[in-house]
JSON list of C-alpha atoms and ligand atoms in Angstrom, two decimals:
[
{"chain": "A", "resi": 1, "resn": "MET", "atom": "CA", "xyz": [-13.27, 8.77, 31.58]},
{"chain": "A", "resi": 2, "resn": "ALA", "atom": "CA", "xyz": [-16.26, 7.42, 29.34]},
{"chain": "A", "resi": 3, "resn": "ASN", "atom": "CA", "xyz": [-15.82, 4.77, 27.07]},
{"chain": "A", "resi": 4, "resn": "THR", "atom": "CA", "xyz": [-16.73, 5.15, 23.25]},
{"chain": "A", "resi": 5, "resn": "LEU", "atom": "CA", "xyz": [-17.30, 2.60, 20.59]},
{"chain": "A", "resi": 6, "resn": "GLY", "atom": "CA", "xyz": [-14.80, 2.65, 17.43]},
{"chain": "A", "resi": 7, "resn": "ILE", "atom": "CA", "xyz": [-15.31, 0.15, 14.74]},
{"chain": "A", "resi": 8, "resn": "VAL", "atom": "CA", "xyz": [-12.83, -0.24, 11.54]},
{"chain": "A", "resi": 9, "resn": "LYS", "atom": "CA", "xyz": [-15.47, -0.87, 8.75]},
{"chain": "A", "resi": 10, "resn": "PRO", "atom": "CA", "xyz": [-15.34, -3.56, 6.26]},
{"chain": "A", "resi": 11, "resn": "ASP", "atom": "CA", "xyz": [-13.19, -1.43, 3.76]},
{"chain": "A", "resi": 12, "resn": "GLY", "atom": "CA", "xyz": [-10.53, -0.94, 6.41]},
{"chain": "A", "resi": 13, "resn": "VAL", "atom": "CA", "xyz": [-10.41, -4.51, 7.22]},
{"chain": "A", "resi": 14, "resn": "ARG", "atom": "CA", "xyz": [-10.18, -5.32, 3.69]},
{"chain": "A", "resi": 15, "resn": "ARG", "atom": "CA", "xyz": [-7.30, -3.17, 3.02]},
{"chain": "A", "resi": 16, "resn": "LYS", "atom": "CA", "xyz": [-5.64, -4.23, 6.22]},
{"chain": "A", "resi": 17, "resn": "LEU", "atom": "CA", "xyz": [-5.49, -0.71, 7.64]},
{"chain": "A", "resi": 18, "resn": "VAL", "atom": "CA", "xyz": [-6.50, -2.35, 11.36]},
{"chain": "A", "resi": 19, "resn": "GLY", "atom": "CA", "xyz": [-2.66, -2.02, 12.88]},
{"chain": "A", "resi": 20, "resn": "ASN", "atom": "CA", "xyz": [-2.64, 1.62, 11.33]},
{"chain": "A", "resi": 21, "resn": "ILE", "atom": "CA", "xyz": [-5.79, 2.86, 13.10]},
{"chain": "A", "resi": 22, "resn": "MET", "atom": "CA", "xyz": [-4.81, 0.92, 16.30]},
{"chain": "A", "resi": 23, "resn": "GLY", "atom": "CA", "xyz": [-1.54, 2.53, 16.28]},
{"chain": "A", "resi": 24, "resn": "ARG", "atom": "CA", "xyz": [-3.06, 5.84, 16.03]},
{"chain": "A", "resi": 25, "resn": "ILE", "atom": "CA", "xyz": [-5.12, 5.23, 18.78]},
{"chain": "A", "resi": 26, "resn": "GLU", "atom": "CA", "xyz": [-2.21, 4.07, 21.13]},
{"chain": "A", "resi": 27, "resn": "ASN", "atom": "CA", "xyz": [-0.36, 6.97, 19.77]},
{"chain": "A", "resi": 28, "resn": "VAL", "atom": "CA", "xyz": [-2.78, 9.54, 21.36]},
{"chain": "A", "resi": 29, "resn": "GLY", "atom": "CA", "xyz": [-2.76, 7.80, 24.71]},
{"chain": "A", "resi": 30, "resn": "LEU", "atom": "CA", "xyz": [-6.33, 6.47, 24.24]},
{"chain": "A", "resi": 31, "resn": "ILE", "atom": "CA", "xyz": [-6.99, 3.03, 26.00]},
{"chain": "A", "resi": 32, "resn": "LEU", "atom": "CA", "xyz": [-8.21, -0.04, 24.25]},
{"chain": "A", "resi": 33, "resn": "ARG", "atom": "CA", "xyz": [-10.60, -1.87, 26.79]},
{"chain": "A", "resi": 34, "resn": "GLY", "atom": "CA", "xyz": [-12.30, -4.15, 24.43]},
{"chain": "A", "resi": 35, "resn": "LEU", "atom": "CA", "xyz": [-11.69, -5.58, 20.82]},
{"chain": "A", "resi": 36, "resn": "LYS", "atom": "CA", "xyz": [-13.33, -8.36, 18.63]},
{"chain": "A", "resi": 37, "resn": "VAL", "atom": "CA", "xyz": [-13.66, -8.96, 15.09]},
{"chain": "A", "resi": 38, "resn": "VAL", "atom": "CA", "xyz": [-17.26, -9.94, 13.93]},
{"chain": "A", "resi": 39, "resn": "ARG", "atom": "CA", "xyz": [-19.13, -10.10, 10.66]},
{"chain": "A", "resi": 40, "resn": "LEU", "atom": "CA", "xyz": [-22.66, -8.30, 11.15]},
{"chain": "A", "resi": 41, "resn": "GLU", "atom": "CA", "xyz": [-25.99, -9.89, 9.54]},
{"chain": "A", "resi": 42, "resn": "LYS", "atom": "CA", "xyz": [-28.16, -7.72, 7.94]},
{"chain": "A", "resi": 43, "resn": "GLU", "atom": "CA", "xyz": [-30.65, -7.25, 11.01]},
{"chain": "A", "resi": 44, "resn": "GLU", "atom": "CA", "xyz": [-27.96, -6.56, 13.25]},
{"chain": "A", "resi": 45, "resn": "ALA", "atom": "CA", "xyz": [-26.80, -3.72, 10.82]},
{"chain": "A", "resi": 46, "resn": "ARG", "atom": "CA", "xyz": [-30.27, -2.36, 10.37]},
{"chain": "A", "resi": 47, "resn": "LYS", "atom": "CA", "xyz": [-30.71, -2.41, 14.35]},
{"chain": "A", "resi": 48, "resn": "PHE", "atom": "CA", "xyz": [-27.42, -0.47, 14.92]},
{"chain": "A", "resi": 49, "resn": "TYR", "atom": "CA", "xyz": [-27.71, 1.93, 12.41]},
{"chain": "A", "resi": 50, "resn": "ALA", "atom": "CA", "xyz": [-31.48, 2.46, 13.22]},
{"chain": "A", "resi": 51, "resn": "VAL", "atom": "CA", "xyz": [-31.15, 6.35, 13.71]},
{"chain": "A", "resi": 52, "resn": "HIS", "atom": "CA", "xyz": [-30.53, 6.41, 9.86]},
{"chain": "A", "resi": 53, "resn": "GLU", "atom": "CA", "xyz": [-33.63, 4.36, 8.67]},
{"chain": "A", "resi": 54, "resn": "GLY", "atom": "CA", "xyz": [-35.46, 5.98, 5.86]},
{"chain": "A", "resi": 55, "resn": "LYS", "atom": "CA", "xyz": [-32.29, 7.87, 4.70]},
{"chain": "A", "resi": 56, "resn": "PRO", "atom": "CA", "xyz": [-31.41, 7.71, 1.09]},
{"chain": "A", "resi": 57, "resn": "PHE", "atom": "CA", "xyz": [-28.27, 5.95, 1.71]},
{"chain": "A", "resi": 58, "resn": "PHE", "atom": "CA", "xyz": [-29.64, 3.40, 4.33]},
{"chain": "A", "resi": 59, "resn": "ASN", "atom": "CA", "xyz": [-29.96, 0.50, 2.26]},
{"chain": "A", "resi": 60, "resn": "SER", "atom": "CA", "xyz": [-26.60, 0.78, 0.69]},
{"chain": "A", "resi": 61, "resn": "LEU", "atom": "CA", "xyz": [-24.87, 1.36, 4.16]},
{"chain": "A", "resi": 62, "resn": "ILE", "atom": "CA", "xyz": [-26.26, -1.85, 5.52]},
{"chain": "A", "resi": 63, "resn": "GLU", "atom": "CA", "xyz": [-25.05, -3.69, 2.24]},
{"chain": "A", "resi": 64, "resn": "PHE", "atom": "CA", "xyz": [-21.65, -2.09, 2.67]},
{"chain": "A", "resi": 65, "resn": "MET", "atom": "CA", "xyz": [-21.41, -2.95, 6.61]},
{"chain": "A", "resi": 66, "resn": "THR", "atom": "CA", "xyz": [-22.30, -6.25, 6.13]},
{"chain": "A", "resi": 67, "resn": "SER", "atom": "CA", "xyz": [-19.92, -7.03, 3.30]},
{"chain": "A", "resi": 68, "resn": "GLY", "atom": "CA", "xyz": [-17.14, -8.53, 5.39]},
{"chain": "A", "resi": 69, "resn": "PRO", "atom": "CA", "xyz": [-15.68, -8.63, 8.92]},
{"chain": "A", "resi": 70, "resn": "ILE", "atom": "CA", "xyz": [-15.33, -5.43, 10.95]},
{"chain": "A", "resi": 71, "resn": "VAL", "atom": "CA", "xyz": [-13.32, -4.92, 14.04]},
{"chain": "A", "resi": 72, "resn": "VAL", "atom": "CA", "xyz": [-15.24, -3.27, 16.93]},
{"chain": "A", "resi": 73, "resn": "MET", "atom": "CA", "xyz": [-13.17, -1.80, 19.70]},
{"chain": "A", "resi": 74, "resn": "VAL", "atom": "CA", "xyz": [-14.05, 0.02, 23.29]},
{"chain": "A", "resi": 75, "resn": "ILE", "atom": "CA", "xyz": [-11.75, 3.01, 23.47]},
{"chain": "A", "resi": 76, "resn": "GLY", "atom": "CA", "xyz": [-11.19, 4.56, 26.93]},
{"chain": "A", "resi": 77, "resn": "GLY", "atom": "CA", "xyz": [-9.10, 7.48, 28.51]},
{"chain": "A", "resi": 78, "resn": "HIS", "atom": "CA", "xyz": [-10.24, 11.07, 28.86]},
{"chain": "A", "resi": 79, "resn": "ASP", "atom": "CA", "xyz": [-12.69, 12.73, 26.36]},
{"chain": "A", "resi": 80, "resn": "SER", "atom": "CA", "xyz": [-12.19, 9.33, 24.23]},
{"chain": "A", "resi": 81, "resn": "ILE", "atom": "CA", "xyz": [-15.37, 9.90, 22.14]},
{"chain": "A", "resi": 82, "resn": "GLU", "atom": "CA", "xyz": [-14.25, 13.24, 21.13]},
{"chain": "A", "resi": 83, "resn": "ARG", "atom": "CA", "xyz": [-10.86, 12.28, 20.72]},
{"chain": "A", "resi": 84, "resn": "TRP", "atom": "CA", "xyz": [-11.42, 9.24, 18.77]},
{"chain": "A", "resi": 85, "resn": "ARG", "atom": "CA", "xyz": [-13.75, 11.27, 16.78]},
{"chain": "A", "resi": 86, "resn": "ASP", "atom": "CA", "xyz": [-10.91, 13.70, 16.03]},
{"chain": "A", "resi": 87, "resn": "LEU", "atom": "CA", "xyz": [-8.80, 10.89, 14.86]},
{"chain": "A", "resi": 88, "resn": "MET", "atom": "CA", "xyz": [-11.29, 9.64, 12.55]},
{"chain": "A", "resi": 89, "resn": "GLY", "atom": "CA", "xyz": [-12.33, 13.16, 10.78]},
{"chain": "A", "resi": 90, "resn": "ALA", "atom": "CA", "xyz": [-15.29, 14.15, 9.01]},
{"chain": "A", "resi": 91, "resn": "THR", "atom": "CA", "xyz": [-17.91, 12.01, 7.59]},
{"chain": "A", "resi": 92, "resn": "ASP", "atom": "CA", "xyz": [-16.88, 12.80, 4.24]},
{"chain": "A", "resi": 93, "resn": "PRO", "atom": "CA", "xyz": [-13.23, 12.16, 3.63]},
{"chain": "A", "resi": 94, "resn": "ALA", "atom": "CA", "xyz": [-12.97, 14.98, 1.21]},
{"chain": "A", "resi": 95, "resn": "LYS", "atom": "CA", "xyz": [-14.02, 17.30, 3.91]},
{"chain": "A", "resi": 96, "resn": "ALA", "atom": "CA", "xyz": [-11.78, 15.72, 6.90]},
{"chain": "A", "resi": 97, "resn": "ARG", "atom": "CA", "xyz": [-8.90, 17.41, 8.18]},
{"chain": "A", "resi": 98, "resn": "TYR", "atom": "CA", "xyz": [-5.55, 16.51, 6.98]},
{"chain": "A", "resi": 99, "resn": "ASN", "atom": "CA", "xyz": [-3.87, 13.57, 8.78]},
{"chain": "A", "resi": 100, "resn": "THR", "atom": "CA", "xyz": [-6.96, 11.88, 10.06]},
{"chain": "A", "resi": 101, "resn": "ILE", "atom": "CA", "xyz": [-8.03, 8.37, 9.20]},
{"chain": "A", "resi": 102, "resn": "ARG", "atom": "CA", "xyz": [-10.96, 9.45, 6.72]},
{"chain": "A", "resi": 103, "resn": "ARG", "atom": "CA", "xyz": [-8.83, 11.65, 4.91]},
{"chain": "A", "resi": 104, "resn": "GLU", "atom": "CA", "xyz": [-6.12, 9.43, 4.59]},
{"chain": "A", "resi": 105, "resn": "PHE", "atom": "CA", "xyz": [-7.92, 6.29, 3.65]},
{"chain": "A", "resi": 106, "resn": "GLY", "atom": "CA", "xyz": [-11.54, 6.93, 2.95]},
{"chain": "A", "resi": 107, "resn": "THR", "atom": "CA", "xyz": [-12.88, 6.42, -0.29]},
{"chain": "A", "resi": 108, "resn": "SER", "atom": "CA", "xyz": [-16.53, 7.61, -0.07]},
{"chain": "A", "resi": 109, "resn": "VAL", "atom": "CA", "xyz": [-18.74, 9.45, 2.46]},
{"chain": "A", "resi": 110, "resn": "GLU", "atom": "CA", "xyz": [-19.87, 5.87, 2.68]},
{"chain": "A", "resi": 111, "resn": "LYS", "atom": "CA", "xyz": [-16.67, 3.95, 2.53]},
{"chain": "A", "resi": 112, "resn": "ASN", "atom": "CA", "xyz": [-15.16, 6.23, 5.25]},
{"chain": "A", "resi": 113, "resn": "VAL", "atom": "CA", "xyz": [-13.18, 3.18, 7.07]},
{"chain": "A", "resi": 114, "resn": "VAL", "atom": "CA", "xyz": [-14.28, 3.99, 10.48]},
{"chain": "A", "resi": 115, "resn": "HIS", "atom": "CA", "xyz": [-17.14, 4.52, 12.94]},
{"chain": "A", "resi": 116, "resn": "GLY", "atom": "CA", "xyz": [-17.11, 6.47, 16.46]},
{"chain": "A", "resi": 117, "resn": "SER", "atom": "CA", "xyz": [-19.83, 7.04, 18.87]},
{"chain": "A", "resi": 118, "resn": "ASP", "atom": "CA", "xyz": [-20.95, 10.60, 19.04]},
{"chain": "A", "resi": 119, "resn": "SER", "atom": "CA", "xyz": [-22.37, 11.54, 22.44]},
{"chain": "A", "resi": 120, "resn": "PRO", "atom": "CA", "xyz": [-22.30, 9.61, 26.11]},
{"chain": "A", "resi": 121, "resn": "VAL", "atom": "CA", "xyz": [-25.55, 8.40, 25.41]},
{"chain": "A", "resi": 122, "resn": "THR", "atom": "CA", "xyz": [-24.90, 6.79, 22.10]},
{"chain": "A", "resi": 123, "resn": "ALA", "atom": "CA", "xyz": [-21.34, 5.24, 23.37]},
{"chain": "A", "resi": 124, "resn": "ARG", "atom": "CA", "xyz": [-23.04, 3.75, 26.14]},
{"chain": "A", "resi": 125, "resn": "ALA", "atom": "CA", "xyz": [-25.73, 2.04, 23.92]},
{"chain": "A", "resi": 126, "resn": "GLU", "atom": "CA", "xyz": [-23.22, 1.07, 21.11]},
{"chain": "A", "resi": 127, "resn": "VAL", "atom": "CA", "xyz": [-20.86, -0.31, 23.47]},
{"chain": "A", "resi": 128, "resn": "ALA", "atom": "CA", "xyz": [-23.40, -2.77, 24.86]},
{"chain": "A", "resi": 129, "resn": "PHE", "atom": "CA", "xyz": [-24.52, -3.51, 21.46]},
{"chain": "A", "resi": 130, "resn": "PHE", "atom": "CA", "xyz": [-21.36, -5.42, 21.01]},
{"chain": "A", "resi": 131, "resn": "PHE", "atom": "CA", "xyz": [-19.66, -6.07, 24.44]},
{"chain": "A", "resi": 132, "resn": "LYS", "atom": "CA", "xyz": [-20.84, -7.98, 27.58]},
{"chain": "A", "resi": 133, "resn": "ASP", "atom": "CA", "xyz": [-19.60, -6.07, 30.49]},
{"chain": "A", "resi": 134, "resn": "ASP", "atom": "CA", "xyz": [-17.03, -8.98, 31.24]},
{"chain": "A", "resi": 135, "resn": "GLU", "atom": "CA", "xyz": [-15.81, -8.42, 27.84]},
{"chain": "A", "resi": 136, "resn": "ILE", "atom": "CA", "xyz": [-14.59, -4.85, 28.92]},
{"chain": "A", "resi": 137, "resn": "LEU", "atom": "CA", "xyz": [-11.42, -4.05, 30.91]},
{"chain": "A", "resi": 138, "resn": "PRO", "atom": "CA", "xyz": [-12.65, -2.12, 33.95]},
{"chain": "A", "resi": 139, "resn": "LYS", "atom": "CA", "xyz": [-11.16, 1.51, 34.45]},
{"chain": "A", "resi": 140, "resn": "GLU", "atom": "CA", "xyz": [-8.02, 1.72, 36.76]},
{"chain": "B", "resi": 201, "resn": "IDP", "atom": "P1", "xyz": [-20.68, 9.39, 11.20]},
{"chain": "B", "resi": 201, "resn": "IDP", "atom": "O1", "xyz": [-20.10, 8.27, 10.91]},
{"chain": "B", "resi": 201, "resn": "IDP", "atom": "O2", "xyz": [-19.74, 10.60, 10.76]},
{"chain": "B", "resi": 201, "resn": "IDP", "atom": "O3", "xyz": [-21.18, 9.70, 12.54]},
{"chain": "B", "resi": 201, "resn": "IDP", "atom": "P2", "xyz": [-23.33, 9.58, 10.33]},
{"chain": "B", "resi": 201, "resn": "IDP", "atom": "O4", "xyz": [-24.15, 10.63, 9.58]},
{"chain": "B", "resi": 201, "resn": "IDP", "atom": "O5", "xyz": [-23.96, 9.33, 11.87]},
{"chain": "B", "resi": 201, "resn": "IDP", "atom": "O6", "xyz": [-21.88, 9.77, 10.34]},
{"chain": "B", "resi": 201, "resn": "IDP", "atom": "O7", "xyz": [-23.71, 8.41, 9.25]},
{"chain": "B", "resi": 201, "resn": "IDP", "atom": "C1", "xyz": [-23.28, 7.12, 9.54]},
{"chain": "B", "resi": 201, "resn": "IDP", "atom": "C2", "xyz": [-22.63, 6.54, 8.28]},
{"chain": "B", "resi": 201, "resn": "IDP", "atom": "O8", "xyz": [-23.47, 6.44, 7.13]},
{"chain": "B", "resi": 201, "resn": "IDP", "atom": "C3", "xyz": [-21.50, 7.34, 8.00]},
{"chain": "B", "resi": 201, "resn": "IDP", "atom": "O9", "xyz": [-20.25, 6.75, 8.41]},
{"chain": "B", "resi": 201, "resn": "IDP", "atom": "C4", "xyz": [-20.99, 7.02, 6.40]},
{"chain": "B", "resi": 201, "resn": "IDP", "atom": "O10", "xyz": [-20.73, 5.42, 6.32]},
{"chain": "B", "resi": 201, "resn": "IDP", "atom": "C5", "xyz": [-22.90, 6.75, 5.85]},
{"chain": "B", "resi": 201, "resn": "IDP", "atom": "N1", "xyz": [-23.39, 8.04, 5.36]},
{"chain": "B", "resi": 201, "resn": "IDP", "atom": "C6", "xyz": [-23.69, 9.21, 5.91]},
{"chain": "B", "resi": 201, "resn": "IDP", "atom": "N2", "xyz": [-24.20, 10.02, 5.18]},
{"chain": "B", "resi": 201, "resn": "IDP", "atom": "C7", "xyz": [-23.89, 9.42, 3.84]},
{"chain": "B", "resi": 201, "resn": "IDP", "atom": "C8", "xyz": [-24.53, 10.07, 2.49]},
{"chain": "B", "resi": 201, "resn": "IDP", "atom": "O11", "xyz": [-24.80, 11.09, 2.31]},
{"chain": "B", "resi": 201, "resn": "IDP", "atom": "N3", "xyz": [-24.15, 8.87, 1.54]},
{"chain": "B", "resi": 201, "resn": "IDP", "atom": "C9", "xyz": [-23.70, 7.90, 1.91]},
{"chain": "B", "resi": 201, "resn": "IDP", "atom": "N4", "xyz": [-23.34, 7.39, 2.83]},
{"chain": "B", "resi": 201, "resn": "IDP", "atom": "C10", "xyz": [-23.51, 8.05, 4.00]},
{"chain": "B", "resi": 202, "resn": "MG", "atom": "MG1", "xyz": [-22.89, 8.85, 13.44]}
]
């Protein structure tokens, strides 16, 4: 029942997709345990995406992720990491399955609307990046 981190990226917020995306989370029975709207500073974005430093898309990704507010979510429930990534779809919207968020709304590999942690280790670190313990609803 581990938590995972979800983000609605600046393109998703700009295009008013937050409600739609949260609806999908609710509809599959995942649980929203934490929520906030933030705007990342360049340095914060670089730290969050440190694993991608040096890749050709890194600088552009940082520009994009700091281009407007984002919505960060702590998502819980059984297999939350995998099930949230299933809702998101593949990184490249053109390759994502039908009915996934990225397939429906993504406009490029970069501007793919949402983020999700990819393992228990990254989920723990990414949740802690944005949320203090007392900002997360405890598991019942
Ligand atoms: P993920 O978000 O599906 O886990 P990652 O490989 O971890 O994908 O990449 C992080 C983010 O960096 C992607 O969601 C996307 O916004 C951006 N990105 C990844 N690969 C590329 C690329 O080849 N070109 C442009 N942007 C990319
Ligand atoms: Mg990733």
